[in-house]
Short mmCIF file of C-alpha atoms and ligand atoms in Angstrom, two decimals:
data_model
loop_
_atom_site.label_atom_id
_atom_site.label_comp_id
_atom_site.label_asym_id
_atom_site.label_seq_id
_atom_site.Cartn_x
_atom_site.Cartn_y
_atom_site.Cartn_z
CA MET A 123 93.11 164.04 147.52
CA GLY A 124 95.44 165.87 149.01
CA TRP A 125 96.95 165.40 152.76
CA LEU A 126 95.63 166.88 155.84
CA THR A 127 98.74 168.45 156.77
CA ARG A 128 98.63 171.85 158.76
CA THR A 129 100.65 174.38 156.84
CA PRO A 130 104.15 174.36 157.54
CA THR A 131 105.19 176.38 160.32
CA ARG A 132 109.31 177.42 159.71
CA VAL A 133 109.10 178.41 156.40
CA LEU A 134 112.86 179.79 156.25
CA GLY A 135 114.38 181.00 153.06
CA GLU A 136 116.29 178.63 149.98
CA ALA A 137 118.15 175.86 151.54
CA ALA A 138 120.69 173.99 149.21
CA PRO A 139 121.30 177.05 146.92
CA ARG A 140 124.41 178.02 147.90
CA ALA A 141 125.04 180.80 145.06
CA LEU A 142 121.67 183.12 145.58
CA GLY A 143 123.11 186.54 146.19
CA ARG A 144 122.18 187.72 149.91
CA VAL A 145 119.91 190.53 147.96
CA ALA A 146 118.11 187.95 146.11
CA GLN A 147 117.47 186.12 149.48
CA VAL A 148 116.75 189.02 151.71
CA ILE A 149 113.70 189.99 149.16
CA LEU A 150 112.76 186.01 149.15
CA LEU A 151 112.59 185.69 152.53
CA ALA A 152 110.24 188.55 152.96
CA THR A 153 108.14 187.38 150.48
CA LEU A 154 108.23 184.01 151.92
CA LEU A 155 107.82 185.05 155.40
CA VAL A 156 105.02 187.13 154.42
CA THR A 157 103.17 184.41 153.01
CA SER A 158 103.69 181.90 155.48
CA LEU A 159 102.56 184.46 157.93
CA THR A 160 98.99 184.89 155.52
CA LEU A 161 98.84 181.66 155.83
CA LEU A 162 99.67 180.46 159.31
CA ALA A 163 95.53 181.33 159.88
CA ALA A 164 94.04 180.02 157.42
CA PRO A 165 92.11 176.63 158.22
CA VAL A 166 93.31 173.51 156.34
CA SER A 167 91.20 170.78 154.13
CA ALA A 168 90.88 168.19 151.93
CA SER A 169 91.61 168.83 147.65
CA SER A 170 90.28 167.67 145.51
CA GLY A 171 92.66 169.34 142.91
CA PHE A 172 95.74 167.94 142.55
CA GLY A 173 96.69 165.35 139.68
CA ALA A 174 100.29 163.76 138.65
CA LEU A 175 103.07 165.49 139.80
CA THR A 176 106.23 164.99 138.49
CA ALA A 177 109.72 166.54 137.72
CA ASP A 178 113.23 165.22 136.42
CA ALA A 179 116.40 167.34 136.50
CA VAL A 180 119.61 167.82 133.92
CA TYR A 181 121.78 167.93 136.28
CA GLY A 182 123.96 171.87 135.85
CA ARG A 183 121.17 172.97 133.79
CA GLN A 184 116.87 173.08 135.32
CA MET A 185 114.64 171.26 138.01
CA THR A 186 111.79 171.25 136.43
CA PHE A 187 108.43 170.27 138.62
CA ARG A 188 105.25 169.93 137.15
CA VAL A 189 101.30 168.77 138.52
CA THR A 190 98.04 168.88 136.98
CA LEU A 191 95.08 170.67 138.59
CA GLY A 192 91.56 170.26 138.46
CA SER A 193 90.27 173.50 139.47
CA THR A 194 92.27 176.52 139.29
CA PRO A 195 93.51 177.76 143.29
CA GLU A 196 93.57 181.31 143.63
CA ARG A 197 97.43 181.30 145.19
CA LEU A 198 99.96 178.03 144.20
CA GLU A 199 103.11 177.32 145.57
CA LEU A 200 105.76 174.72 145.24
CA LEU A 201 107.87 173.69 148.61
CA LEU A 202 110.94 172.22 148.64
CA ARG A 203 113.19 170.36 151.24
CA PHE A 204 116.46 169.69 149.94
CA GLY A 205 118.41 166.82 151.32
CA GLY A 206 118.43 166.67 155.02
CA ASP A 207 118.00 170.93 155.81
CA ASP A 208 114.83 171.79 157.91
CA ASN A 209 114.03 174.58 156.08
CA THR A 210 111.42 174.94 153.12
CA PHE A 211 111.99 176.47 149.79
CA VAL A 212 108.49 178.10 149.21
CA ALA A 213 107.72 179.10 145.37
CA PRO A 214 104.85 181.05 144.23
CA VAL A 215 103.81 179.46 140.99
CA ARG A 216 101.32 181.08 138.16
CA PRO A 217 98.52 178.12 136.80
CA ALA A 218 98.09 177.80 133.98
CA GLY A 219 95.42 175.31 131.82
CA GLY A 220 94.87 173.27 134.32
CA ALA A 221 98.46 172.75 135.31
CA ALA A 222 101.73 174.54 136.95
CA THR A 223 104.85 174.06 136.31
CA TYR A 224 108.32 175.60 138.18
CA VAL A 225 111.73 175.62 136.91
CA TRP A 226 114.73 175.39 139.34
CA ASP A 227 117.52 176.85 137.48
CA ALA A 228 120.78 175.07 138.62
CA ALA A 229 122.93 177.08 136.09
CA GLN A 230 122.57 179.93 138.07
CA GLN A 231 121.65 178.40 141.80
CA TYR A 232 123.58 174.82 142.41
CA VAL A 233 122.50 172.10 143.60
CA THR A 234 124.93 169.27 145.13
CA PRO A 235 124.47 165.92 143.22
CA ASN A 236 122.82 163.36 145.05
CA THR A 237 121.02 165.60 146.88
CA ARG A 238 117.08 164.08 147.86
CA ILE A 239 114.73 166.61 147.14
CA THR A 240 111.50 166.09 148.90
CA TYR A 241 108.43 168.26 147.51
CA ARG A 242 104.54 169.04 147.69
CA TRP A 243 102.96 171.77 146.22
CA ARG A 244 100.70 174.25 148.07
CA ALA A 245 97.04 175.57 147.20
CA THR A 246 95.11 178.43 148.61
CA SER A 247 91.24 179.15 147.62
CA ALA A 248 88.79 180.89 149.49
CA GLY A 249 91.41 180.70 152.68
CA ILE A 250 91.29 177.24 152.22
CA VAL A 251 95.02 175.77 152.02
CA SER A 252 95.40 171.95 150.54
CA LEU A 253 98.45 170.26 149.78
CA SER A 254 99.16 167.30 147.11
CA PRO A 255 101.30 164.64 148.16
CA GLU A 256 104.51 164.66 148.90
CA GLY A 257 107.13 163.51 145.50
CA THR A 258 111.16 163.12 145.66
CA LEU A 259 113.42 163.95 143.31
CA VAL A 260 117.34 162.80 144.05
CA TYR A 261 118.91 165.59 141.43
CA ALA A 262 121.60 163.14 139.88
CA ASP A 263 124.83 163.95 137.67
CA ASN A 264 123.05 162.70 135.10
CA ARG A 265 125.61 164.90 132.99
CA PRO A 266 126.46 163.51 129.38
CA GLY A 267 129.23 160.46 129.07
CA LEU A 268 129.09 159.67 132.60
CA ASP A 269 127.86 156.48 132.79
CA TRP A 270 127.09 155.40 135.93
CA HIS A 271 127.66 151.87 137.34
CA SER A 272 127.23 151.03 141.59
CA THR A 273 127.60 148.15 143.92
CA GLN A 274 126.89 148.48 147.48
CA LEU A 275 129.30 146.99 150.36
CA GLY A 276 128.34 147.46 153.61
CA GLU A 277 126.57 150.60 154.43
CA ALA A 278 128.60 152.43 151.37
CA THR A 279 127.30 152.29 147.94
CA VAL A 280 129.86 153.58 145.49
CA HIS A 281 129.03 154.76 142.05
CA TRP A 282 131.28 154.95 139.18
CA TYR A 283 131.42 155.29 135.46
CA GLY A 284 134.17 154.79 132.60
CA GLY A 285 136.66 151.89 133.36
CA ALA A 286 137.35 152.77 137.65
CA GLU A 287 135.58 149.53 138.60
CA ALA A 288 137.91 148.61 140.21
CA GLN A 289 139.35 150.90 141.90
CA ALA A 290 135.73 152.23 142.67
CA ARG A 291 134.89 148.90 144.45
CA GLU A 292 137.85 148.86 146.55
CA PHE A 293 136.98 152.52 147.80
CA GLY A 294 133.33 150.53 148.65
CA ALA A 295 134.96 148.09 150.72
CA LEU A 296 137.30 150.51 152.34
CA ALA A 297 134.46 152.54 153.01
CA ALA A 298 132.38 150.38 154.54
CA SER A 299 135.22 148.86 156.72
CA GLY A 300 136.68 152.31 158.08
CA ALA A 301 132.96 153.35 158.62
CA ARG A 302 133.11 150.09 160.88
CA SER A 303 135.90 151.83 162.81
CA ALA A 304 134.75 154.90 162.99
CA GLU A 305 131.44 154.28 164.74
CA GLY A 306 133.76 151.99 167.12
CA LEU A 307 135.09 154.78 168.31
CA LEU A 308 132.78 156.90 168.62
CA GLY A 309 129.93 155.24 169.87
CA HIS A 310 128.00 155.66 167.48
CA ASP A 311 127.00 154.30 164.28
CA LEU A 312 125.80 155.41 161.01
CA ALA A 313 122.68 157.27 160.63
CA GLY A 314 122.56 155.46 156.93
CA PRO A 315 124.12 154.35 153.89
CA VAL A 316 126.88 156.64 152.57
CA ASP A 317 127.07 157.00 149.03
CA ILE A 318 130.63 157.73 146.97
CA PHE A 319 131.00 159.21 143.81
CA VAL A 320 134.00 158.56 141.99
CA TYR A 321 135.37 160.91 139.26
CA ASP A 322 137.74 160.44 136.84
CA SER A 323 138.58 163.98 135.61
CA ARG A 324 139.10 166.68 136.91
CA ALA A 325 136.45 169.14 135.04
CA ASP A 326 133.81 166.29 135.99
CA PHE A 327 134.54 166.36 139.82
CA PHE A 328 134.94 169.96 139.76
CA GLY A 329 131.72 169.70 137.73
CA ALA A 330 129.55 167.95 140.50
CA LEU A 331 131.35 170.30 143.85
CA GLY A 332 129.76 173.69 142.36
CA PRO A 333 130.81 177.59 142.05
CA GLY A 334 132.52 177.51 145.69
CA ALA A 335 135.06 175.18 145.42
CA ARG A 336 138.64 175.37 146.43
CA GLU A 337 141.18 174.29 143.53
CA TRP A 338 143.29 172.52 145.82
CA THR A 339 140.13 169.68 147.00
CA GLY A 340 141.17 166.55 146.02
CA ALA A 341 138.21 165.12 147.67
CA ALA A 342 134.70 166.73 149.60
CA THR A 343 132.18 164.87 151.78
CA PHE A 344 128.92 165.88 152.44
CA PRO A 345 128.25 165.14 155.60
CA ASN A 346 124.69 166.35 155.59
CA ILE A 347 123.53 164.62 152.58
CA ARG A 348 125.76 161.49 153.11
CA THR A 349 127.69 162.23 150.40
CA ILE A 350 131.41 161.81 148.94
CA PHE A 351 133.13 162.91 145.98
CA MET A 352 136.14 161.46 145.32
CA TRP A 353 138.64 162.47 142.18
CA LEU A 354 141.54 159.78 140.81
CA GLY A 355 143.49 162.56 139.40
CA GLY A 356 143.14 164.16 143.40
CA GLY A 357 146.56 161.13 144.00
CA PRO A 358 148.08 157.90 143.80
CA PRO A 359 146.43 154.85 144.64
CA SER A 360 148.49 154.59 147.91
CA TYR A 361 146.56 157.93 148.68
CA LEU A 362 143.21 157.45 147.34
CA ARG A 363 143.13 154.92 149.83
CA THR A 364 143.92 156.24 152.80
CA ALA A 365 141.26 159.96 151.94
CA VAL A 366 138.38 157.08 151.32
CA VAL A 367 138.52 156.51 154.82
CA HIS A 368 139.36 159.30 155.77
CA GLU A 369 135.72 161.25 154.00
CA VAL A 370 134.47 158.32 155.67
CA THR A 371 135.00 159.11 158.74
CA HIS A 372 133.37 162.67 158.63
CA VAL A 373 130.41 161.26 157.99
CA VAL A 374 130.51 159.16 160.81
CA PHE A 375 131.34 162.25 163.29
CA TYR A 376 128.39 164.16 161.43
CA ASP A 377 126.14 161.50 163.04
CA ALA A 378 127.49 160.92 166.61
CA THR A 379 127.82 164.19 166.70
CA ASN A 380 125.11 166.31 164.88
CA ASN A 381 122.93 168.59 167.29
CA PRO A 382 121.16 171.53 166.81
CA TYR A 383 123.41 174.24 168.05
CA HIS A 384 126.59 174.12 166.41
CA ASP A 385 129.57 172.27 164.37
CA PRO A 386 132.20 170.51 166.46
CA ALA A 387 136.18 172.23 166.55
CA ARG A 388 137.02 171.46 162.86
CA TRP A 389 140.44 170.43 164.63
CA LEU A 390 138.40 167.46 165.81
CA ASN A 391 136.81 166.67 163.07
CA GLU A 392 139.69 166.44 160.54
CA GLY A 393 141.54 165.22 163.58
CA LEU A 394 139.81 162.14 163.79
CA ALA A 395 139.91 161.62 160.05
CA ARG A 396 143.11 161.62 159.30
CA TRP A 397 143.73 159.74 162.64
CA SER A 398 141.83 156.88 160.77
CA GLU A 399 143.45 157.14 158.42
CA ARG A 400 146.03 154.68 159.72
CA GLN A 401 145.01 154.17 163.44
CA SER A 402 147.63 156.43 164.43
CA ALA A 403 149.31 160.07 164.40
CA ASP A 404 152.91 158.76 163.82
CA GLN A 405 153.45 160.58 160.67
CA GLU A 406 151.86 163.85 161.83
CA ARG A 407 153.80 163.89 165.26
CA ARG A 408 157.16 164.38 163.03
CA ILE A 409 155.12 167.04 161.40
CA VAL A 410 154.31 169.28 163.97
CA ALA A 411 157.93 168.69 166.12
CA SER A 412 158.99 170.14 162.98
CA GLU A 413 157.03 172.74 162.69
CA THR A 414 157.68 174.12 166.55
CA SER A 415 160.38 176.15 166.48
CA GLN A 416 157.92 177.99 163.86
CA GLY A 417 154.95 178.24 165.74
CA LEU A 418 152.55 175.84 166.21
CA PHE A 419 148.67 176.73 166.31
CA SER A 420 146.61 177.85 168.67
CA PHE A 421 143.63 174.90 169.09
CA GLU A 422 140.65 178.05 169.45
CA ALA A 423 142.01 179.05 166.48
CA LEU A 424 141.21 176.22 164.60
CA THR A 425 138.07 175.38 165.68
CA GLY A 426 136.06 177.01 161.93
CA GLN A 427 137.87 177.05 158.98
CA PHE A 428 141.54 175.83 158.94
CA PRO A 429 143.95 178.18 157.27
CA ILE A 430 145.20 178.34 153.51
CA GLY A 431 148.33 177.56 152.29
CA GLU A 432 150.57 174.56 152.46
CA ARG A 433 152.10 174.90 156.37
CA GLY A 434 148.89 176.02 157.04
CA SER A 435 146.57 173.59 156.28
CA SER A 436 149.15 170.80 156.93
CA LEU A 437 149.37 171.96 160.78
CA SER A 438 146.54 172.48 161.54
CA TYR A 439 145.63 168.62 160.30
CA ALA A 440 148.74 167.46 161.88
CA GLU A 441 147.92 168.92 165.45
CA GLY A 442 144.45 167.53 165.38
CA ALA A 443 145.55 164.20 164.44
CA THR A 444 148.55 164.34 167.60
CA MET A 445 145.85 166.22 169.80
CA VAL A 446 143.48 163.09 169.23
CA ASP A 447 146.11 160.40 169.37
CA MET A 448 146.76 162.22 172.54
CA ILE A 449 143.37 161.94 174.27
CA ALA A 450 143.10 158.21 173.11
CA ARG A 451 146.13 157.30 174.70
CA GLN A 452 145.79 158.74 178.34
CA TYR A 453 141.98 158.77 178.63
CA GLY A 454 141.49 155.58 176.38
CA ARG A 455 139.57 155.35 172.97
CA GLY A 456 136.23 155.64 175.18
CA ALA A 457 136.99 159.67 176.14
CA ILE A 458 136.11 159.27 171.70
CA ALA A 459 133.00 158.45 172.47
CA ARG A 460 132.27 160.79 175.49
CA ILE A 461 133.39 163.39 173.76
CA ALA A 462 130.69 162.40 170.80
CA THR A 463 127.70 161.98 172.56
CA ALA A 464 128.16 165.62 174.77
CA TYR A 465 128.53 167.35 171.27
CA ARG A 466 124.92 165.23 170.10
CA THR A 467 123.74 167.00 173.63
CA GLY A 468 124.26 170.16 172.90
CA ALA A 469 128.24 170.69 174.46
CA THR A 470 131.22 173.54 173.76
CA ASP A 471 133.70 172.60 172.78
CA GLU A 472 135.54 173.40 176.40
CA GLU A 473 132.60 171.39 177.87
CA ALA A 474 132.59 167.63 175.74
CA LEU A 475 135.90 167.81 176.31
CA ARG A 476 135.64 167.90 179.88
CA ALA A 477 132.70 165.16 179.38
CA GLY A 478 135.66 163.43 177.19
CA THR A 479 139.06 163.47 179.64
CA GLY A 480 137.25 165.34 183.21
CA ARG A 481 140.23 167.62 182.14
CA ALA A 482 139.96 171.21 180.97
CA ALA A 483 140.47 172.42 177.53
CA ALA A 484 143.38 174.91 178.63
CA ASP A 485 144.26 171.87 180.75
CA LEU A 486 144.82 169.65 177.96
CA TYR A 487 145.81 171.78 175.46
CA ALA A 488 149.10 172.80 177.66
CA ALA A 489 150.18 169.23 178.25
CA TYR A 490 149.79 169.05 174.37
CA PHE A 491 152.01 172.28 173.56
CA GLY A 492 154.74 170.66 176.61
CA GLN A 493 154.72 167.04 174.95
CA TYR A 494 156.45 169.35 172.38
CA GLY A 495 158.10 172.04 174.54
CA THR A 496 156.70 175.24 173.35
CA ALA A 497 153.90 176.84 175.52
CA VAL A 498 150.41 177.82 174.57
CA PRO A 499 150.32 179.79 171.75
CA LYS A 500 149.45 183.65 172.61
CA PRO A 501 146.25 185.06 170.68
CA ILE A 502 148.34 187.55 168.02
CA SER A 503 146.30 191.50 168.27
CA PRO A 504 145.20 192.50 164.98
CA GLU A 505 147.35 196.29 164.02
CA PRO A 506 145.12 199.35 164.96
CA LEU A 507 143.13 199.83 161.44
CA LEU A 508 144.00 203.71 160.14
CA PRO A 509 141.21 206.04 160.79
CA ALA A 510 140.36 206.75 157.05
CA ALA A 511 140.10 202.91 156.70
CA ALA A 512 137.67 202.01 159.60
CA GLY A 513 135.06 205.03 158.29
CA GLY A 514 136.51 207.16 155.12
CA ARG A 515 135.52 210.16 157.34
CA GLY A 516 139.24 211.45 158.76
CA SER A 517 137.90 211.07 161.76
CA THR A 518 139.16 208.62 164.60
CA ASN A 519 135.49 208.57 166.24
CA ALA A 520 133.75 207.18 162.81
CA GLN A 521 131.70 204.32 164.44
CA PRO A 522 132.36 201.43 162.57
CA PRO A 523 129.30 200.19 160.48
CA ALA A 524 126.89 197.84 162.18
CA PRO A 525 126.71 194.65 160.86
CA THR A 526 123.32 194.19 158.61
CA ALA A 527 121.13 192.09 160.28
CA SER A 528 119.92 189.31 157.38
CA PRO A 529 117.97 186.15 158.13
CA SER A 530 120.69 184.25 155.82
CA PRO A 531 119.68 180.52 155.51
CA THR A 532 122.67 177.80 155.96
CA ALA A 533 123.81 176.53 152.78
CA PRO A 534 125.14 173.09 152.90
CA ARG A 535 129.32 173.06 153.28
CA PRO A 536 131.04 170.48 151.94
CA VAL A 537 134.77 169.20 154.43
CA ALA A 538 137.17 169.54 151.39
CA ASP A 539 140.07 167.43 151.97
CA PRO A 540 143.43 168.97 150.15
CA ILE A 541 144.81 166.78 147.10
CA SER A 542 147.61 164.90 148.17
CA TRP A 543 150.64 167.02 146.16
CA ALA A 544 149.81 170.12 147.74
CA LEU A 545 150.49 167.65 151.49
CA LEU A 546 153.45 165.99 150.33
CA LEU A 547 154.90 169.20 149.30
CA ALA A 548 154.17 170.90 152.00
CA VAL A 549 154.86 168.41 154.93
CA GLY A 550 158.48 167.95 153.22
CA MET A 551 158.45 164.39 152.43
CA GLY A 552 161.44 162.76 150.74
CA GLY A 553 162.38 163.66 147.88
CA ALA A 554 161.15 159.81 146.93
CA ALA A 555 158.02 160.52 147.38
CA LEU A 556 157.57 163.76 145.46
CA VAL A 557 159.87 162.22 142.71
CA SER A 558 157.30 159.65 142.49
CA GLY A 559 154.54 161.69 142.77
CA ALA A 560 155.47 163.99 140.15
CA LEU A 561 156.01 161.24 137.95
CA TRP A 562 152.55 159.96 138.58
CA LEU A 563 150.80 163.15 137.99
CA ARG A 564 152.84 163.45 134.74
CA ARG A 565 151.56 160.10 133.69
CA ARG A 566 148.00 160.81 134.27
CA ALA A 567 148.35 164.45 132.40
CA GLY A 568 149.48 162.60 129.36
CA ARG A 569 147.28 160.19 129.87
CA ARG A 570 144.39 162.49 130.08
CA GLY A 571 144.98 165.53 128.00
CA ALA A 572 144.39 167.48 131.29
CA PRO A 573 146.51 169.48 133.48
ZN1 ZN B 72 139.30 166.00 155.79
#
């Protein structure tokens, strides 16, 4: 028997697949909106038509959803929701022989492993809409050779394969204590448990992160599915121990600031995570001081993605951590929790900083750069485009092309952090650290037979 539930009123395009092309998204969305608008007016009734629901998946290849049907409806659709996303993906399915099957091509449309997918079938006949019960599929990374084991430590469940049990258990314990510290700092508890997957090889790790991952990624967090991916090759053990605390702080930060309007400033997210590694920013203060002569970054320039490149990346993390440290020292740790609370209720970056410190963001920025004896960085104006480049028409009056108003759904993005050697090179630490890091990498490469 189906549930007596109204047709969902909010039906948007794909939620999790990041590889779906823009054109495909628009076509899909248009189809779905027409479908949903048609159905909004339809009455909803009980269904006696749904039999057993099943779903299974082969990671990186496909997800398969099946249902048996007592009768053949005029229209049948599969409704999918990915992780914590509110959007619903609607796929028309043609029944055959008293059953229906829908196959999601996961080789073409990447889905992050450990995503929990809820699904239900929707049948329409003679204007009557009926919904099946809801099923759940966890899209596990079940690639051959990954014989996963797991254990729970506090709010953290750590998963490992091969011979990584000791390291994984240590990560789990560190994540559990790191989460407690971050909860205290941010004044907000985790909204649910966190999963940590520990990958041994680079190929396995990047196979989990999917096609969009930057090649320098050493650890990544998908806060929306409360999942952290660690790579044992991301750095020496000391780095990995701090990295897992860093990553779990991202999940607590996500919960503490979650709102339907916007992501908090990136420098604050990364700065808090970096600061939490050692509960200080002493190392980062030295980095900022050493880079002052070459020019620091404005905080307004660090609200979205960080610059790519060693100096840009290193300095961005360092400025974030030192700003967090300055706020915590001058306004008390409670200021961090007040900032998070403000974000959670929809504040802008400026409003959140004022709620936390009582001071305008511009004043905070000025005080920050004043510590390093520099003025607040000024925006750099772009060079004007040549007429030919702007419009290709050789006319100075050429209008720039209007933006395409395409309702592209937001795919979940990970918070990705660089591997440790890139940081070591970037911050110019002592030769001993570099040598030991290089030796460690070489030893590891020899052991794994991989770069
Ligand atoms: Zn991070």
